[in-house]
Amino acid sequence: MPSNTRATHLTRRGLLAAGGALGLGAALTACGKDKAAEPSGDKGATAKAGPWKFTDDRGTVAEAETTPKNIVAFTGMAAALHDFGVEVKGVFGPTKTADGKPDVQAGDLDVDKVKIIGNVWGEFNIEEYVKLQPELLITDMWEKDALWYVPDESKDKILKLAPSVALWAADQSMPKVIQRHVELAESLGGDVKSKEVADSKARFEKAAARLRAAAKAKPEIRVLIGSASADLFYVSTPARPTDTLYFKELGVNVVVPTKLDQGGWFEGLSWENVDKYQADIIMMDNRSSAIQPKDLASKPTWAQLPAVKAGQVIPRVTEPVYSYEKCAPLLEDLAKALENAKKVA
């Protein structure tokens, strides 16, 4: 779901874009070709000859005379494309943590080999973007036509520089979203029929069957999707995120909050009222923008929750990397938690 740190922007503007635009300076002037912008020779991606065309989830048709090679993408999207054999030149979005390590959303990306033109919300360095001579911009979409981590204030300027593709990261079930990433990667020359991809897909399907069986065996186990901030505890609805939609389809008994924010994503609870919804398992937002369970010692009401007392708190990958390889473990981890869970609420 959208980060809780952006809840005020989501409510006020009805979109998922926020943050100040960076100074443009001479960023939109023509740049000379540099090494960073030269076509990639990465293994696993074979460009098709002739024109390239892809219709994204906005219904927008992105076109180019040849298959794009100088690709700039949202970090999680870049990580998914990497798993399907397509490499990017630059990324924007959470890529490195404060200590320089890869962010959870970076997947298996080599974060030292991509140009990071933005690492936090609202940050998108257009000058560096232009230097990459972008042929394609790719990102997620959590609300219709809202480009994830592309600042609204500079969006029009950014979109004039290269074709763009946006794929749903919400309101669609996980298998469908992964399939759209497969289609995009294939159009860009990725070997989506490789043994590695086939094996990962088989693992994903096996994990889905396991989770379905676990949910059927323990329908009484209630799973709450949570995210923590200093002032509020957010309970996510399963109705919009791709992962929780799929959990519900597989039969998982997910807690449904009743008083959602304007965007229909979550209910914010004060820490005094954190026990409003009873749950046997709590899945906690693992993003660097959220407070992690180990750091909630200052919240005495948290420690009193039955699931916390029982040690039935597990991470939730709130913004999945949409490849079979990265999504299979999400299903496996929840299945394991259900199989081992006790009724405590």
Short mmCIF file of C-alpha atoms in Angstrom, two decimals:
data_model
loop_
_atom_site.label_atom_id
_atom_site.label_comp_id
_atom_site.label_asym_id
_atom_site.label_seq_id
_atom_site.Cartn_x
_atom_site.Cartn_y
_atom_site.Cartn_z
CA MET A 1 0.00 0.00 0.00
CA PRO A 2 1.11 3.61 -0.23
CA SER A 3 3.52 4.56 2.51
CA ASN A 4 1.91 5.76 5.72
CA THR A 5 4.34 8.70 5.67
CA ARG A 6 2.40 9.99 2.67
CA ALA A 7 -1.06 9.56 4.11
CA THR A 8 -1.70 13.28 4.40
CA HIS A 9 -0.81 13.84 0.75
CA LEU A 10 -2.98 10.92 -0.32
CA THR A 11 -5.98 12.26 1.58
CA ARG A 12 -5.56 15.86 0.52
CA ARG A 13 -4.83 15.35 -3.15
CA GLY A 14 -6.33 11.99 -3.95
CA LEU A 15 -3.13 10.91 -5.67
CA LEU A 16 0.03 9.09 -4.65
CA ALA A 17 2.51 11.72 -5.79
CA ALA A 18 3.97 14.27 -3.40
CA GLY A 19 7.15 16.16 -2.56
CA GLY A 20 8.88 19.20 -4.01
CA ALA A 21 10.33 19.33 -7.50
CA LEU A 22 14.07 19.68 -7.85
CA GLY A 23 15.59 22.66 -9.57
CA LEU A 24 15.79 22.00 -13.27
CA GLY A 25 18.58 24.36 -14.23
CA ALA A 26 19.84 23.39 -17.64
CA ALA A 27 18.65 19.81 -17.30
CA LEU A 28 16.42 19.94 -20.33
CA THR A 29 19.16 21.09 -22.68
CA ALA A 30 20.71 18.59 -25.06
CA CYS A 31 23.46 16.47 -23.55
CA GLY A 32 26.41 14.86 -25.25
CA LYS A 33 26.55 11.11 -25.31
CA ASP A 34 28.47 9.55 -22.41
CA LYS A 35 29.44 6.03 -21.44
CA ALA A 36 26.55 5.65 -19.02
CA ALA A 37 24.09 6.12 -21.86
CA GLU A 38 25.53 3.62 -24.29
CA PRO A 39 23.48 0.50 -25.09
CA SER A 40 23.90 -2.35 -22.68
CA GLY A 41 25.54 -5.61 -23.55
CA ASP A 42 23.95 -7.40 -20.63
CA LYS A 43 23.37 -11.11 -20.94
CA GLY A 44 19.80 -12.37 -21.02
CA ALA A 45 18.31 -9.53 -23.04
CA THR A 46 18.16 -9.75 -26.82
CA ALA A 47 16.74 -6.71 -28.58
CA LYS A 48 14.29 -7.33 -31.41
CA ALA A 49 15.00 -5.67 -34.72
CA GLY A 50 12.64 -3.00 -35.94
CA PRO A 51 10.08 -0.82 -34.16
CA TRP A 52 9.13 -1.41 -30.53
CA LYS A 53 5.65 -0.87 -29.06
CA PHE A 54 4.04 -1.63 -25.71
CA THR A 55 0.60 -0.72 -24.35
CA ASP A 56 0.76 -0.09 -20.61
CA ASP A 57 -1.90 -0.24 -17.90
CA ARG A 58 -2.94 3.36 -18.50
CA GLY A 59 -3.84 2.36 -22.03
CA THR A 60 -0.90 4.47 -23.21
CA VAL A 61 1.10 3.15 -26.16
CA ALA A 62 4.85 3.63 -25.77
CA GLU A 63 6.74 3.44 -29.05
CA ALA A 64 10.33 3.62 -30.29
CA GLU A 65 12.15 2.95 -33.55
CA THR A 66 14.14 0.19 -31.85
CA THR A 67 13.86 -1.72 -28.58
CA PRO A 68 14.84 0.68 -25.76
CA LYS A 69 18.16 -0.02 -24.06
CA ASN A 70 18.72 3.13 -22.01
CA ILE A 71 15.98 2.37 -19.49
CA VAL A 72 15.31 4.26 -16.26
CA ALA A 73 12.89 2.66 -13.82
CA PHE A 74 11.44 2.75 -10.34
CA THR A 75 13.70 0.59 -8.17
CA GLY A 76 11.23 -2.24 -7.60
CA MET A 77 10.36 -2.34 -11.29
CA ALA A 78 14.06 -2.44 -12.18
CA ALA A 79 14.52 -5.36 -9.77
CA ALA A 80 11.67 -7.28 -11.41
CA LEU A 81 13.03 -6.66 -14.90
CA HIS A 82 16.44 -7.85 -13.70
CA ASP A 83 14.90 -11.19 -12.71
CA PHE A 84 13.52 -11.48 -16.25
CA GLY A 85 16.84 -10.69 -17.91
CA VAL A 86 16.45 -6.97 -18.60
CA GLU A 87 18.86 -4.44 -17.09
CA VAL A 88 18.32 -0.71 -16.59
CA LYS A 89 20.70 2.24 -16.62
CA GLY A 90 19.14 4.31 -13.86
CA VAL A 91 16.70 3.99 -10.99
CA PHE A 92 14.57 6.17 -8.75
CA GLY A 93 12.92 5.19 -5.49
CA PRO A 94 14.30 3.48 -2.36
CA THR A 95 17.55 1.92 -3.56
CA LYS A 96 20.12 2.33 -0.78
CA THR A 97 19.63 2.60 2.97
CA ALA A 98 21.42 5.20 5.09
CA ASP A 99 24.36 2.82 5.60
CA GLY A 100 24.74 2.28 1.86
CA LYS A 101 23.24 -1.21 1.77
CA PRO A 102 20.59 -2.21 -0.81
CA ASP A 103 17.05 -1.30 0.20
CA VAL A 104 14.57 -4.16 0.47
CA GLN A 105 12.94 -2.93 -2.72
CA ALA A 106 16.15 -3.30 -4.73
CA GLY A 107 15.90 -7.09 -4.95
CA ASP A 108 19.00 -8.53 -6.62
CA LEU A 109 19.96 -5.29 -8.36
CA ASP A 110 23.62 -4.35 -8.13
CA VAL A 111 22.90 -0.94 -6.64
CA ASP A 112 26.47 0.20 -7.30
CA LYS A 113 26.11 -0.33 -11.04
CA VAL A 114 22.97 1.69 -11.66
CA LYS A 115 22.70 5.47 -11.60
CA ILE A 116 20.47 6.50 -8.71
CA ILE A 117 18.63 9.67 -9.71
CA GLY A 118 16.35 9.64 -6.67
CA ASN A 119 16.46 7.63 -3.45
CA VAL A 120 13.58 9.11 -1.47
CA TRP A 121 10.04 10.33 -2.08
CA GLY A 122 9.94 13.51 -4.18
CA GLU A 123 13.53 13.17 -5.37
CA PHE A 124 14.09 12.86 -9.12
CA ASN A 125 17.24 14.49 -10.52
CA ILE A 126 16.27 15.55 -14.01
CA GLU A 127 19.78 16.65 -14.93
CA GLU A 128 21.12 13.15 -14.23
CA TYR A 129 18.11 11.66 -15.99
CA VAL A 130 18.90 13.63 -19.15
CA LYS A 131 22.57 12.56 -19.02
CA LEU A 132 21.45 8.94 -19.26
CA GLN A 133 19.81 9.75 -22.61
CA PRO A 134 16.70 7.82 -21.56
CA GLU A 135 14.81 5.85 -24.17
CA LEU A 136 12.15 4.61 -21.74
CA LEU A 137 10.84 5.46 -18.26
CA ILE A 138 9.10 2.67 -16.33
CA THR A 139 7.29 2.79 -13.00
CA ASP A 140 4.41 1.42 -10.94
CA MET A 141 0.89 2.79 -10.65
CA TRP A 142 -1.04 2.63 -7.36
CA GLU A 143 -3.77 5.01 -8.51
CA LYS A 144 -4.94 5.45 -12.09
CA ASP A 145 -2.49 7.61 -14.08
CA ALA A 146 -0.38 8.45 -11.00
CA LEU A 147 3.25 7.52 -11.71
CA TRP A 148 4.91 6.12 -8.59
CA TYR A 149 7.86 8.21 -7.39
CA VAL A 150 7.65 10.57 -10.36
CA PRO A 151 7.01 13.98 -8.72
CA ASP A 152 3.81 15.65 -9.89
CA GLU A 153 5.53 19.02 -9.91
CA SER A 154 8.01 17.99 -12.59
CA LYS A 155 6.11 15.12 -14.22
CA ASP A 156 5.26 17.00 -17.41
CA LYS A 157 8.89 17.93 -18.01
CA ILE A 158 10.07 14.40 -17.25
CA LEU A 159 7.56 12.73 -19.55
CA LYS A 160 8.62 14.90 -22.49
CA LEU A 161 12.09 13.37 -22.44
CA ALA A 162 11.23 9.74 -23.21
CA PRO A 163 8.27 7.37 -23.65
CA SER A 164 6.89 6.00 -20.40
CA VAL A 165 5.30 2.76 -19.20
CA ALA A 166 3.24 2.37 -16.01
CA LEU A 167 2.01 -0.99 -14.70
CA TRP A 168 -0.50 -1.56 -11.94
CA ALA A 169 0.85 -2.26 -8.46
CA ALA A 170 -2.65 -2.28 -6.95
CA ASP A 171 -6.25 -3.27 -7.66
CA GLN A 172 -5.07 -6.37 -9.54
CA SER A 173 -4.23 -9.77 -8.10
CA MET A 174 -0.55 -10.71 -7.88
CA PRO A 175 -0.45 -13.33 -10.68
CA LYS A 176 -1.94 -10.84 -13.16
CA VAL A 177 0.52 -8.15 -12.12
CA ILE A 178 3.47 -10.51 -12.49
CA GLN A 179 2.23 -11.55 -15.93
CA ARG A 180 2.20 -7.92 -17.06
CA HIS A 181 5.82 -7.59 -15.93
CA VAL A 182 6.62 -10.74 -17.92
CA GLU A 183 5.02 -9.20 -21.02
CA LEU A 184 6.96 -5.96 -20.60
CA ALA A 185 10.25 -7.77 -20.04
CA GLU A 186 9.68 -9.96 -23.10
CA SER A 187 9.01 -6.91 -25.25
CA LEU A 188 12.33 -5.47 -24.07
CA GLY A 189 14.25 -8.61 -25.03
CA GLY A 190 14.18 -10.49 -21.75
CA ASP A 191 14.38 -14.28 -21.89
CA VAL A 192 11.17 -14.95 -20.02
CA LYS A 193 11.14 -18.57 -21.19
CA SER A 194 14.46 -19.41 -19.57
CA LYS A 195 14.81 -22.39 -17.24
CA GLU A 196 15.34 -19.99 -14.32
CA VAL A 197 12.05 -18.23 -14.97
CA ALA A 198 10.21 -21.51 -15.54
CA ASP A 199 11.57 -22.92 -12.28
CA SER A 200 10.60 -19.76 -10.40
CA LYS A 201 7.08 -19.88 -11.82
CA ALA A 202 6.73 -23.51 -10.79
CA ARG A 203 7.87 -22.59 -7.29
CA PHE A 204 5.34 -19.73 -7.19
CA GLU A 205 2.50 -22.01 -8.21
CA LYS A 206 3.54 -24.62 -5.64
CA ALA A 207 3.69 -21.92 -2.96
CA ALA A 208 0.20 -20.73 -3.89
CA ALA A 209 -1.14 -24.26 -3.53
CA ARG A 210 0.55 -24.59 -0.15
CA LEU A 211 -0.94 -21.31 1.09
CA ARG A 212 -4.39 -22.29 -0.13
CA ALA A 213 -4.12 -25.58 1.77
CA ALA A 214 -2.87 -23.85 4.93
CA ALA A 215 -5.71 -21.33 4.83
CA LYS A 216 -8.27 -24.08 4.31
CA ALA A 217 -6.88 -26.05 7.22
CA LYS A 218 -7.00 -23.08 9.60
CA PRO A 219 -9.84 -20.75 8.55
CA GLU A 220 -10.12 -19.44 12.11
CA ILE A 221 -6.66 -17.82 12.03
CA ARG A 222 -7.05 -14.08 11.44
CA VAL A 223 -4.22 -12.22 9.72
CA LEU A 224 -3.81 -8.47 10.20
CA ILE A 225 -1.77 -6.37 7.74
CA GLY A 226 -0.04 -3.63 9.72
CA SER A 227 2.41 -0.75 9.39
CA ALA A 228 3.86 1.34 12.20
CA SER A 229 4.74 5.01 12.49
CA ALA A 230 5.59 7.09 15.54
CA ASP A 231 2.02 8.31 16.02
CA LEU A 232 -0.22 5.79 14.31
CA PHE A 233 -0.62 2.11 13.59
CA TYR A 234 -2.03 1.47 10.13
CA VAL A 235 -4.25 -1.49 9.39
CA SER A 236 -4.32 -2.15 5.66
CA THR A 237 -7.39 -3.30 3.78
CA PRO A 238 -6.93 -6.42 1.68
CA ALA A 239 -9.14 -4.96 -1.05
CA ARG A 240 -6.53 -3.02 -3.04
CA PRO A 241 -2.92 -4.27 -2.60
CA THR A 242 -1.94 -7.01 -5.03
CA ASP A 243 -0.52 -9.35 -2.39
CA THR A 244 -3.45 -9.19 0.02
CA LEU A 245 -5.93 -9.51 -2.84
CA TYR A 246 -4.23 -12.77 -3.72
CA PHE A 247 -4.10 -13.90 -0.09
CA LYS A 248 -7.88 -13.45 0.05
CA GLU A 249 -8.33 -15.34 -3.21
CA LEU A 250 -6.35 -18.21 -1.70
CA GLY A 251 -8.65 -18.26 1.32
CA VAL A 252 -6.61 -16.42 3.96
CA ASN A 253 -8.78 -14.85 6.67
CA VAL A 254 -7.49 -11.26 6.46
CA VAL A 255 -8.74 -8.59 8.88
CA VAL A 256 -10.79 -5.93 7.08
CA PRO A 257 -10.67 -2.47 8.71
CA THR A 258 -13.93 -0.51 8.70
CA LYS A 259 -12.90 3.17 8.63
CA LEU A 260 -10.59 3.62 5.68
CA ASP A 261 -8.72 6.70 4.57
CA GLN A 262 -9.99 8.66 1.56
CA GLY A 263 -7.98 6.53 -0.85
CA GLY A 264 -9.41 3.31 0.53
CA TRP A 265 -6.09 1.85 1.66
CA PHE A 266 -5.90 1.70 5.44
CA GLU A 267 -7.28 2.75 8.81
CA GLY A 268 -5.01 4.71 11.10
CA LEU A 269 -5.25 3.81 14.78
CA SER A 270 -3.74 5.63 17.72
CA TRP A 271 -1.38 3.46 19.73
CA GLU A 272 -3.91 3.55 22.56
CA ASN A 273 -6.42 1.84 20.24
CA VAL A 274 -4.04 -0.54 18.52
CA ASP A 275 -6.05 -3.52 19.81
CA LYS A 276 -9.22 -2.52 17.93
CA TYR A 277 -8.94 -5.53 15.61
CA GLN A 278 -8.15 -8.96 16.99
CA ALA A 279 -5.61 -11.00 15.07
CA ASP A 280 -3.66 -14.22 15.45
CA ILE A 281 -0.91 -13.24 13.00
CA ILE A 282 0.32 -9.73 12.28
CA MET A 283 2.18 -9.03 9.04
CA MET A 284 4.28 -5.88 9.44
CA ASP A 285 5.39 -3.51 6.66
CA ASN A 286 9.08 -4.21 6.04
CA ARG A 287 9.89 -0.98 4.15
CA SER A 288 12.57 1.33 5.49
CA SER A 289 9.92 4.06 5.84
CA ALA A 290 8.06 2.04 8.52
CA ILE A 291 9.04 1.36 12.12
CA GLN A 292 9.99 -2.29 12.49
CA PRO A 293 8.66 -4.55 15.30
CA LYS A 294 12.04 -4.69 17.05
CA ASP A 295 11.88 -0.92 17.50
CA LEU A 296 8.41 -0.80 19.06
CA ALA A 297 9.50 -1.36 22.66
CA SER A 298 8.37 2.18 23.53
CA LYS A 299 4.78 1.25 22.63
CA PRO A 300 3.45 -0.76 25.61
CA THR A 301 0.12 -1.43 23.88
CA TRP A 302 1.98 -3.20 21.07
CA ALA A 303 3.59 -5.64 23.48
CA GLN A 304 0.15 -6.57 24.86
CA LEU A 305 -1.30 -7.70 21.54
CA PRO A 306 -1.99 -11.47 21.58
CA ALA A 307 -0.11 -12.07 18.32
CA VAL A 308 2.92 -10.20 19.65
CA LYS A 309 2.87 -12.14 22.92
CA ALA A 310 2.67 -15.39 20.96
CA GLY A 311 5.54 -14.45 18.68
CA GLN A 312 3.26 -14.57 15.64
CA VAL A 313 4.51 -11.42 13.92
CA ILE A 314 6.06 -11.77 10.48
CA PRO A 315 7.36 -9.29 7.88
CA ARG A 316 5.21 -8.16 5.00
CA VAL A 317 6.83 -7.15 1.72
CA THR A 318 4.50 -4.22 1.16
CA GLU A 319 5.90 -3.33 -2.26
CA PRO A 320 6.77 -6.67 -3.86
CA VAL A 321 9.27 -7.11 -6.65
CA TYR A 322 6.94 -8.53 -9.27
CA SER A 323 8.84 -11.57 -10.49
CA TYR A 324 8.00 -15.19 -9.73
CA GLU A 325 11.36 -15.52 -7.98
CA LYS A 326 10.64 -12.73 -5.50
CA CYS A 327 6.92 -13.39 -4.96
CA ALA A 328 7.13 -17.13 -4.31
CA PRO A 329 8.82 -16.65 -0.89
CA LEU A 330 6.04 -14.26 0.17
CA LEU A 331 3.47 -17.03 -0.26
CA GLU A 332 5.74 -19.61 1.35
CA ASP A 333 6.38 -17.45 4.42
CA LEU A 334 2.70 -16.79 5.03
CA ALA A 335 1.86 -20.46 4.48
CA LYS A 336 4.49 -21.45 7.05
CA ALA A 337 3.14 -18.89 9.52
CA LEU A 338 -0.40 -20.23 9.11
CA GLU A 339 0.72 -23.83 9.44
CA ASN A 340 2.47 -23.04 12.73
CA ALA A 341 -0.02 -20.51 14.11
CA LYS A 342 -2.09 -20.96 17.23
CA LYS A 343 -5.43 -19.32 17.84
CA VAL A 344 -4.58 -16.53 20.30
CA ALA A 345 -7.02 -13.69 19.61
#
